[in-house]
Coordinates of C-alpha atoms and ligand atoms in Angstrom, one line a residue:
M1 CA 17.9 12.7 -37.0
A2 CA 18.8 10.6 -34.4
F3 CA 16.9 8.6 -32.0
A4 CA 16.2 9.4 -28.2
I5 CA 16.0 7.7 -24.9
T6 CA 12.9 9.0 -22.8
Q7 CA 11.6 8.8 -19.6
N8 CA 10.6 5.1 -19.7
C9 CA 14.0 3.7 -19.8
C10 CA 14.3 0.8 -17.6
N11 CA 18.0 0.8 -18.1
D12 CA 18.2 -3.4 -18.9
A13 CA 20.6 -2.4 -21.7
S14 CA 18.8 -4.6 -23.9
C15 CA 19.3 -1.6 -26.9
L16 CA 23.0 -2.0 -26.2
S17 CA 23.6 -5.5 -28.0
V18 CA 21.9 -4.1 -31.1
C19 CA 23.1 -0.9 -31.9
P20 CA 25.4 -1.4 -34.8
V21 CA 27.6 1.5 -34.2
N22 CA 27.6 1.7 -30.4
C23 CA 26.3 4.9 -29.8
I24 CA 24.2 4.1 -26.6
H25 CA 26.1 4.9 -23.6
P26 CA 27.2 4.1 -20.7
T27 CA 28.2 0.5 -21.6
P28 CA 28.8 -2.1 -19.5
D29 CA 32.5 -1.7 -19.6
E30 CA 32.2 2.2 -18.8
P31 CA 32.7 3.3 -15.3
D32 CA 29.0 5.2 -15.2
F33 CA 27.1 2.2 -16.2
G34 CA 24.4 1.4 -13.5
K35 CA 24.9 5.0 -12.2
T36 CA 23.1 7.2 -14.6
E37 CA 19.5 7.5 -14.5
S38 CA 19.0 6.1 -18.1
L39 CA 21.1 5.4 -20.9
Y40 CA 21.5 7.7 -23.5
I41 CA 21.7 8.1 -27.5
D42 CA 24.8 9.8 -29.0
P43 CA 22.9 11.7 -31.7
R44 CA 26.1 12.7 -33.3
N45 CA 26.6 9.1 -34.1
C46 CA 23.2 7.8 -34.4
I47 CA 22.7 6.3 -38.0
D48 CA 18.8 5.9 -37.4
C49 CA 18.4 2.7 -38.0
G50 CA 15.7 2.1 -35.3
A51 CA 16.7 -1.4 -34.2
C52 CA 17.1 -0.1 -30.4
A53 CA 13.5 0.9 -30.5
D54 CA 12.6 -2.7 -31.6
A55 CA 14.6 -4.0 -28.8
C56 CA 13.5 -1.7 -26.0
P57 CA 11.4 -3.9 -23.7
V58 CA 9.5 -0.8 -22.5
D59 CA 9.1 1.3 -25.7
A60 CA 11.5 4.2 -24.3
I61 CA 13.2 4.9 -27.2
T62 CA 11.6 7.1 -30.2
R63 CA 12.9 9.1 -33.1
V64 CA 13.6 12.6 -32.1
S65 CA 11.3 14.0 -34.8
R66 CA 8.3 12.0 -33.4
L67 CA 8.8 13.2 -29.7
G68 CA 5.9 15.1 -28.6
P69 CA 6.0 18.5 -26.7
D70 CA 5.8 17.0 -23.2
Q71 CA 9.1 14.8 -24.5
A72 CA 11.1 17.2 -26.6
V73 CA 13.3 17.9 -23.5
F74 CA 14.9 14.3 -23.9
A75 CA 16.5 15.1 -27.3
D76 CA 18.5 17.7 -24.8
I77 CA 18.7 15.1 -22.3
N78 CA 20.4 12.5 -24.4
A79 CA 22.5 14.9 -26.1
D80 CA 23.7 16.7 -22.8
Y81 CA 25.3 13.3 -21.6
F82 CA 27.7 13.4 -24.4
A83 CA 28.5 17.3 -24.4
D84 CA 32.1 17.0 -22.8
K85 CA 32.7 13.4 -24.5
P86 CA 34.5 12.9 -27.8
V87 CA 32.6 11.7 -31.2
E88 CA 33.2 8.2 -31.0
S89 CA 31.7 6.3 -34.1
E90 CA 32.5 2.5 -34.0
W91 CA 31.2 -0.2 -36.3
D92 CA 32.0 -3.1 -34.3
V93 CA 30.8 -6.1 -32.3
P94 CA 28.4 -4.7 -29.7
R95 CA 29.7 -4.6 -26.5
F96 CA 27.8 -6.4 -24.3
P97 CA 29.2 -9.5 -22.4
L98 CA 28.2 -13.0 -23.9
P99 CA 27.9 -16.2 -21.8
T100 CA 31.1 -17.7 -21.3
I101 CA 30.0 -21.2 -21.8
N102 CA 27.6 -22.3 -24.5
E103 CA 27.2 -25.8 -23.7
L104 CA 25.7 -27.0 -20.7
S105 CA 24.3 -30.5 -19.5
E106 CA 20.9 -30.6 -18.0
V107 CA 20.7 -28.4 -15.0
E108 CA 17.4 -27.8 -12.9
V109 CA 17.3 -24.5 -10.7
A110 CA 15.1 -23.0 -8.3
I111 CA 14.3 -19.1 -8.4
V112 CA 12.9 -17.7 -5.5
G113 CA 11.2 -14.6 -6.4
T114 CA 9.2 -13.6 -9.3
G115 CA 10.3 -9.9 -9.9
P116 CA 12.6 -8.4 -12.4
A117 CA 15.7 -9.8 -11.0
A118 CA 14.5 -13.1 -11.1
C119 CA 13.2 -12.7 -14.6
Y120 CA 16.5 -11.8 -15.9
A121 CA 18.3 -14.5 -14.0
A122 CA 15.6 -16.8 -15.7
Q123 CA 16.0 -15.5 -19.2
A124 CA 20.1 -15.7 -18.7
L125 CA 19.7 -19.4 -17.9
L126 CA 17.1 -20.3 -20.7
R127 CA 19.9 -19.4 -23.1
F128 CA 20.9 -23.0 -22.2
P129 CA 18.8 -25.3 -23.9
R130 CA 18.7 -28.1 -21.1
A131 CA 18.3 -25.5 -18.6
R132 CA 14.7 -25.8 -16.7
I133 CA 13.7 -23.4 -14.1
T134 CA 10.9 -23.8 -11.1
F135 CA 10.0 -20.3 -9.7
Y136 CA 8.6 -19.7 -6.2
D137 CA 6.9 -16.7 -5.2
R138 CA 5.1 -16.7 -1.7
L139 CA 2.5 -14.6 -3.4
P140 CA -0.2 -16.0 -5.4
T141 CA 0.7 -13.4 -8.1
A142 CA 3.6 -13.5 -10.1
G143 CA 5.7 -10.3 -10.9
G144 CA 7.1 -8.8 -8.0
L145 CA 8.2 -5.2 -8.2
A146 CA 7.4 -5.1 -12.0
R147 CA 3.9 -5.4 -10.8
F148 CA 3.5 -4.1 -7.5
G149 CA 6.2 -1.6 -7.6
V150 CA 6.2 0.5 -10.9
A151 CA 3.4 3.2 -10.5
P152 CA 0.1 2.4 -12.5
D153 CA 0.2 5.3 -14.8
H154 CA 3.6 4.2 -16.1
M155 CA 2.1 2.3 -18.7
G156 CA 5.5 2.2 -20.8
T157 CA 7.3 0.9 -17.8
R158 CA 4.9 -1.8 -16.7
R159 CA 5.2 -3.2 -20.1
I160 CA 8.2 -4.8 -19.2
G161 CA 5.8 -7.1 -17.4
E162 CA 4.7 -8.4 -20.9
H163 CA 8.4 -8.9 -21.6
F164 CA 8.7 -11.2 -18.5
R165 CA 5.3 -12.8 -19.5
T166 CA 7.4 -15.0 -21.9
V167 CA 9.6 -16.4 -19.0
F168 CA 6.9 -17.5 -17.1
T169 CA 5.2 -19.0 -19.8
N170 CA 8.1 -21.0 -21.5
P171 CA 7.9 -24.9 -21.6
R172 CA 10.8 -25.3 -19.7
V173 CA 9.5 -23.2 -16.8
T174 CA 7.2 -24.2 -13.6
M175 CA 5.6 -21.8 -11.2
K176 CA 5.0 -22.6 -7.7
L177 CA 2.9 -19.7 -6.5
G178 CA 1.7 -19.1 -3.0
V179 CA 4.7 -21.4 -1.7
E180 CA 6.8 -19.5 0.9
V181 CA 10.6 -20.5 1.2
G182 CA 11.7 -20.4 4.5
S183 CA 8.0 -21.8 5.7
D184 CA 6.4 -23.9 3.1
V185 CA 9.6 -25.0 2.1
E186 CA 13.0 -24.8 3.4
H187 CA 16.6 -23.9 1.4
R188 CA 17.8 -27.3 2.5
E189 CA 15.1 -28.9 0.6
L190 CA 15.6 -27.1 -2.4
S191 CA 18.9 -27.6 -2.4
E192 CA 18.6 -31.1 -2.4
R193 CA 15.9 -30.9 -5.1
F194 CA 17.6 -28.7 -7.4
D195 CA 21.2 -28.1 -8.8
A196 CA 21.1 -24.4 -7.8
V197 CA 19.0 -22.2 -6.0
V198 CA 19.1 -18.5 -7.1
Y199 CA 17.5 -16.2 -4.3
A200 CA 15.7 -13.0 -5.9
V201 CA 13.8 -11.9 -2.8
G202 CA 14.6 -8.3 -2.7
A203 CA 14.3 -5.8 0.2
E204 CA 11.2 -6.5 2.2
R205 CA 11.6 -3.8 5.2
D206 CA 11.3 0.0 5.1
R207 CA 13.9 2.0 6.2
R208 CA 13.1 3.2 9.4
L209 CA 13.6 6.9 10.9
D210 CA 13.9 6.9 14.5
I211 CA 12.0 10.3 15.2
P212 CA 9.5 11.1 18.1
G213 CA 6.0 10.2 17.1
I214 CA 7.0 8.2 14.0
D215 CA 4.8 5.4 15.1
L216 CA 1.6 7.2 15.4
P217 CA -1.5 6.2 13.4
G218 CA -1.3 8.2 10.4
S219 CA 2.4 7.9 9.7
T220 CA 3.1 4.8 7.6
S221 CA 5.3 3.8 4.9
A222 CA 4.8 4.9 1.0
R223 CA 5.6 1.3 0.3
K224 CA 2.3 0.7 1.7
L225 CA 0.8 3.3 -0.4
V226 CA 2.1 1.8 -3.5
G227 CA 1.2 -1.6 -2.8
W228 CA -2.5 -0.2 -1.8
Y229 CA -2.8 1.5 -5.3
T230 CA -1.2 -1.2 -7.3
G231 CA -3.2 -4.1 -5.7
H232 CA -0.7 -5.9 -3.7
P233 CA -2.1 -8.7 -1.8
D234 CA -0.7 -7.8 1.1
V235 CA -2.4 -4.5 1.2
P236 CA -6.1 -4.1 2.1
A237 CA -8.1 -2.3 -0.2
D238 CA -9.5 0.0 2.7
A239 CA -5.5 0.5 4.0
F240 CA -6.2 4.4 3.1
D241 CA -9.0 6.7 3.0
F242 CA -8.5 10.4 1.8
E243 CA -11.5 11.9 2.9
G244 CA -10.5 14.5 5.5
V245 CA -7.0 14.4 4.7
E246 CA -5.9 17.8 3.2
R247 CA -2.6 17.7 3.3
V248 CA 0.2 14.5 2.9
V249 CA 3.9 15.0 4.1
L250 CA 5.7 12.4 2.4
V251 CA 9.6 12.0 3.7
G252 CA 12.0 11.7 1.2
N253 CA 12.3 12.7 -2.4
G254 CA 13.2 9.9 -4.5
N255 CA 11.2 8.4 -7.6
V256 CA 9.1 6.4 -5.2
A257 CA 8.0 9.6 -3.4
L258 CA 7.3 11.2 -6.7
D259 CA 5.4 8.5 -8.0
A260 CA 2.9 8.8 -4.8
A261 CA 2.8 12.7 -4.8
R262 CA 1.7 12.3 -8.6
I263 CA -0.9 9.7 -8.0
L264 CA -2.2 11.6 -4.7
T265 CA -2.8 14.6 -6.7
A266 CA -4.1 13.4 -10.3
D267 CA -7.4 13.9 -11.5
P268 CA -9.1 10.6 -11.1
A269 CA -10.1 11.0 -14.6
D270 CA -6.6 10.8 -15.8
L271 CA -6.1 7.4 -13.8
E272 CA -9.0 5.7 -15.7
G273 CA -7.3 3.5 -18.1
T274 CA -4.3 3.0 -16.2
D275 CA -3.4 -0.3 -14.0
I276 CA -4.5 1.5 -11.1
A277 CA -6.6 -0.9 -8.4
P278 CA -9.9 -0.2 -8.9
H279 CA -10.6 -0.1 -5.1
A280 CA -7.8 2.9 -5.2
L281 CA -9.3 4.4 -7.7
A282 CA -12.6 4.5 -6.0
V283 CA -11.2 6.1 -2.9
L284 CA -9.2 8.8 -4.7
R285 CA -12.4 10.0 -6.4
R286 CA -13.4 10.8 -3.0
S287 CA -10.1 12.3 -1.9
S288 CA -9.7 15.7 -0.1
V289 CA -6.0 16.1 -0.6
K290 CA -5.0 19.4 -1.6
E291 CA -1.4 19.5 -1.1
V292 CA 1.4 17.0 -0.8
V293 CA 5.1 18.2 0.5
L294 CA 7.9 16.1 -0.2
V295 CA 10.5 16.8 2.8
A296 CA 14.0 16.4 2.2
R297 CA 17.0 16.8 4.3
R298 CA 19.5 17.4 2.0
G299 CA 19.6 20.4 -0.4
P300 CA 18.3 20.3 -4.2
A301 CA 21.8 19.4 -5.2
H302 CA 21.4 16.2 -3.6
A303 CA 17.7 15.6 -4.8
A304 CA 17.1 11.5 -5.1
F305 CA 14.7 11.8 -7.7
T306 CA 15.7 11.5 -11.3
R307 CA 15.6 14.5 -13.7
S308 CA 13.2 12.9 -16.1
E309 CA 10.9 12.1 -13.3
C310 CA 11.1 15.3 -11.8
Q311 CA 10.4 16.9 -15.1
A312 CA 7.4 14.9 -16.1
L313 CA 5.7 16.0 -13.1
V314 CA 6.7 20.1 -13.5
D315 CA 5.8 19.5 -17.3
R316 CA 2.0 18.4 -15.9
T317 CA 0.1 21.6 -16.5
N318 CA -2.6 21.1 -14.3
I319 CA -1.3 20.7 -10.9
P320 CA 1.3 23.6 -9.7
V321 CA 4.6 22.5 -8.6
V322 CA 6.7 24.9 -6.0
V323 CA 9.5 24.6 -3.9
S324 CA 10.4 25.5 -0.1
G325 CA 13.3 25.8 1.7
P326 CA 16.0 28.2 3.5
V327 CA 15.7 31.8 1.9
D328 CA 18.0 30.9 -1.0
V329 CA 16.4 27.7 -2.2
S330 CA 15.4 29.1 -5.6
A331 CA 19.1 30.7 -6.0
R332 CA 20.5 27.3 -5.3
I333 CA 18.2 25.5 -7.5
A334 CA 18.9 28.0 -10.6
D335 CA 22.6 27.5 -10.0
L336 CA 22.3 23.9 -10.5
P337 CA 24.0 22.5 -13.9
D338 CA 21.4 21.3 -16.4
S339 CA 22.4 17.6 -15.7
S340 CA 21.3 18.2 -12.2
A341 CA 18.1 16.0 -11.3
A342 CA 16.5 19.3 -9.5
S343 CA 17.5 21.7 -12.2
A344 CA 14.0 20.7 -13.4
L345 CA 12.7 22.7 -10.8
S346 CA 14.7 25.9 -12.0
G347 CA 12.3 28.7 -11.8
L348 CA 9.4 27.4 -10.0
D349 CA 7.7 29.6 -7.2
A350 CA 9.0 29.4 -3.7
V351 CA 6.7 29.3 -1.0
E352 CA 6.3 28.7 2.9
V353 CA 4.2 25.6 3.6
G354 CA 1.3 26.8 5.8
D355 CA -2.2 28.2 4.5
L356 CA -3.5 25.3 2.0
P357 CA -3.9 26.0 -2.0
S358 CA -7.5 26.4 -3.1
G359 CA -6.5 23.6 -5.7
R360 CA -4.2 20.8 -5.4
R361 CA -0.1 21.6 -5.8
I362 CA 2.9 19.5 -4.8
V363 CA 5.7 21.1 -2.5
F364 CA 9.2 20.3 -2.7
S365 CA 10.7 20.9 0.5
F366 CA 14.5 21.1 0.7
G367 CA 17.0 21.5 3.4
R368 CA 15.0 20.6 6.6
A369 CA 15.1 17.1 8.1
P370 CA 12.3 15.9 9.8
A371 CA 12.6 16.2 13.7
A372 CA 9.1 14.8 15.3
V373 CA 5.8 13.8 14.5
G374 CA 3.3 15.4 16.5
G375 CA -0.2 14.3 17.4
V376 CA -2.1 12.9 20.4
D377 CA -3.8 9.9 19.3
R378 CA -3.0 10.3 15.3
V379 CA -0.7 12.3 13.3
E380 CA -1.5 16.0 13.4
S381 CA 1.8 17.6 12.4
I382 CA 5.2 17.2 11.5
D383 CA 8.3 19.3 12.8
I384 CA 11.0 19.8 10.1
G385 CA 14.4 21.7 10.5
S386 CA 15.8 23.2 13.4
G387 CA 16.9 26.5 15.0
D388 CA 15.7 29.4 12.8
E389 CA 14.9 27.1 10.1
K390 CA 12.4 25.1 12.3
R391 CA 9.2 24.7 11.0
R392 CA 5.6 22.8 11.9
I393 CA 3.4 21.5 9.0
R394 CA 0.2 20.7 9.9
T395 CA -1.0 17.1 8.2
E396 CA -3.0 14.0 8.7
L397 CA -0.8 11.5 7.0
V398 CA 3.1 11.2 6.9
L399 CA 4.7 8.7 4.3
L400 CA 7.9 7.3 4.8
A401 CA 9.8 7.1 1.4
I402 CA 13.2 6.7 2.5
G403 CA 14.3 3.3 0.8
Y404 CA 14.2 -0.2 1.5
Q405 CA 16.6 -2.8 3.1
G406 CA 16.8 -6.8 3.2
S407 CA 16.3 -8.6 6.3
P408 CA 18.3 -11.9 7.3
T409 CA 15.8 -14.5 6.3
L410 CA 16.0 -18.0 5.1
G411 CA 19.0 -18.9 7.4
L412 CA 21.2 -17.5 4.6
P413 CA 24.6 -15.6 5.9
F414 CA 23.3 -12.0 5.7
D415 CA 25.8 -8.7 5.9
Q416 CA 24.2 -6.0 7.8
A417 CA 26.3 -3.4 6.6
T418 CA 25.0 -3.7 3.1
S419 CA 21.5 -5.2 4.1
S420 CA 22.2 -8.0 1.7
I421 CA 22.8 -11.8 1.4
R422 CA 26.4 -12.4 1.4
N423 CA 27.8 -13.1 -1.8
A424 CA 30.6 -13.1 -4.2
A425 CA 29.3 -12.2 -7.8
G426 CA 26.2 -13.8 -7.1
R427 CA 27.6 -16.8 -5.1
V428 CA 26.6 -16.8 -1.4
T429 CA 29.5 -17.0 0.7
D430 CA 29.6 -17.6 4.5
T431 CA 31.3 -15.1 6.8
E432 CA 34.9 -16.5 5.5
G433 CA 33.7 -15.8 2.0
I434 CA 33.6 -19.7 1.1
P435 CA 30.5 -20.2 -1.4
L436 CA 27.9 -22.4 -0.4
E437 CA 27.3 -25.1 -2.8
G438 CA 24.4 -24.4 -4.9
A439 CA 23.3 -21.3 -3.7
Y440 CA 23.2 -18.1 -5.7
V441 CA 21.6 -14.3 -5.1
V442 CA 20.5 -11.6 -7.8
G443 CA 18.8 -8.1 -7.4
W444 CA 18.5 -6.1 -4.5
A445 CA 19.0 -9.1 -1.9
K446 CA 22.5 -9.1 -3.5
R447 CA 23.7 -5.7 -4.0
G448 CA 21.2 -4.0 -1.6
A449 CA 18.2 -1.9 -2.3
T450 CA 19.8 0.2 -4.9
G451 CA 18.9 0.6 -8.8
G452 CA 15.8 0.4 -10.8
I453 CA 14.3 -2.7 -12.8
G454 CA 17.0 -2.9 -15.7
H455 CA 19.8 -2.7 -13.2
N456 CA 18.9 -6.1 -12.6
K457 CA 20.0 -7.4 -15.9
M458 CA 23.7 -7.2 -15.8
D459 CA 23.5 -8.2 -12.4
A460 CA 21.6 -11.4 -13.2
E461 CA 23.8 -11.9 -15.9
E462 CA 26.9 -12.1 -13.5
T463 CA 25.3 -14.4 -11.1
V464 CA 24.5 -16.8 -14.1
D465 CA 27.6 -16.8 -15.4
A466 CA 28.6 -17.6 -11.9
L467 CA 26.2 -20.4 -11.7
I468 CA 27.0 -21.7 -15.0
Q469 CA 30.6 -21.9 -14.3
D470 CA 30.2 -23.9 -11.1
M471 CA 27.6 -26.5 -13.1
A472 CA 30.0 -26.7 -15.9
G473 CA 32.8 -27.6 -13.4
R474 CA 31.1 -29.8 -10.9
T475 CA 32.0 -33.1 -10.5
R476 CA 29.0 -34.5 -8.6
Q477 CA 26.3 -36.4 -10.9
P478 CA 23.1 -34.1 -11.3
A479 CA 20.6 -35.7 -9.2
T480 CA 18.2 -38.2 -9.9
R481 CA 16.5 -36.5 -6.5
R482 CA 15.0 -33.6 -9.0
R483 CA 12.5 -36.7 -10.1
T484 CA 11.2 -37.2 -6.3
P485 CA 8.3 -35.4 -5.3
F486 CA 8.4 -33.0 -2.0
N487 CA 6.4 -34.7 0.8
R488 CA 5.1 -31.1 1.5
V489 CA 4.2 -30.1 -1.9
G490 CA 0.8 -31.5 -1.3
A491 CA -0.3 -28.4 -0.1
W492 CA 1.1 -26.4 -2.6
L493 CA -0.8 -24.3 -5.2
P494 CA -0.9 -25.4 -8.7
L495 CA 0.7 -23.7 -11.5
Q496 CA -1.0 -20.4 -11.5
A497 CA 0.9 -18.6 -14.3
P498 CA 0.2 -16.7 -16.7
S499 CA -3.3 -16.0 -15.9
R500 CA -2.7 -15.0 -12.2
G501 CA 0.9 -13.8 -13.1
L502 CA 1.4 -10.7 -15.1
S503 CA -1.4 -9.4 -17.0
Ligands
SF4_601 FE1 22.1 2.6 -32.6 FE2 20.2 2.4 -34.6 FE3 19.4 3.2 -32.3 FE4 20.8 5.0 -33.2 S1 18.7 4.2 -34.1 S2 20.8 4.6 -31.7 S3 22.0 3.7 -34.6 S4 20.2 1.4 -32.9

């Protein structure tokens, strides 16, 4: 009886390095790595040792015999990944890259940001005993998207925060919270003070959808909703009120949209005891939302959500899930292979969005692009589709969940095509590809807004590898400047973590 990786998988691959038979895939040297929705355990080779379960930072790995009814599908999901792959049992050194340099003289690094990418970079740096790190975050609370991006009811995934807490409390780490780089302190000042500056600033902008009416009151971003129910300091407690709102339309069908749909339709009693912000729970208790419609331009074969997240939504027995779209939408879903994300919707009723249901429900609408948001003073409807497929859906709230992008800030070279800071393997470069001395980047700011929490681990390892190589090869002396206080530091907040960091 093997172990299986479940819905919580953060993809950070901590389990790979401990499996004695290398039966967790894809590994970093396989082409699928970073592209699958989770890692998978090959049940044909697993020897049941349990080492991976101990190593997993989010408790995503469970013995198959202990999977509950709502998780039994993960035994199949793990096995399915290996269906067309040869049995390959290999007792060997785990396939995980090791740091290229094990000795390093004293190095002081500033990391801008405190989210997952920043934490993985810090973890990699702290393997070097003489590395010291100072985190900078404009927010008064550490954690970034690990705290303000993970759905409050995904308690397993949120455990990654506990994992990162060990970074913030490391005696070689200093926290500068409430300090905005680019405003309170410039890159130039950081680069003078530290041997290296690592930018982990994420992707702060929402992708825009340029359709008529999109700027009407009542049309906003799903990011704002996520920030509201996770208690993000930038989002006021009164940013949302669902009294009088009967239908919410989410444009997009990635996992952020699924999270929003699940929270908006949940029984508030089920959200008690989760990490939801108290103000959000109070508002949701008064909510009159009956239907959440997820609108996708493309068909079910191109769903952006993951199979496991969708399956979990469908398996929630108290909220019906239905599909909508062109007349053949059900047949198209039924034809999908099991490995397809939208196969989780197979067999569900198909409806036309119109009259509201008596209870709550979630509708997955496929194959009709949003065309215009209608309303006089605020949102009253949204038009989707065109020609014979055109539909008008009455709604009071439209939430955009079509992704994020970075912005050219901090004076660093920015690549508009990828919406990321220009870099080569994590070294910030100018337009000629020449590295800027001492400047590095990780996470979404490095590769664009793709991938979940765990994808940042390998990404950060690559950047830290480059940083360490540069430090080991440098000729200049480490600066005595690091003992020199900034003349603008006086206004900075004192160390806040961990009490105001992850909790
Ligand atoms: Fe590998 Fe042991 Fe986990 Fe099986 S239980 S996947 S053998 S680490």
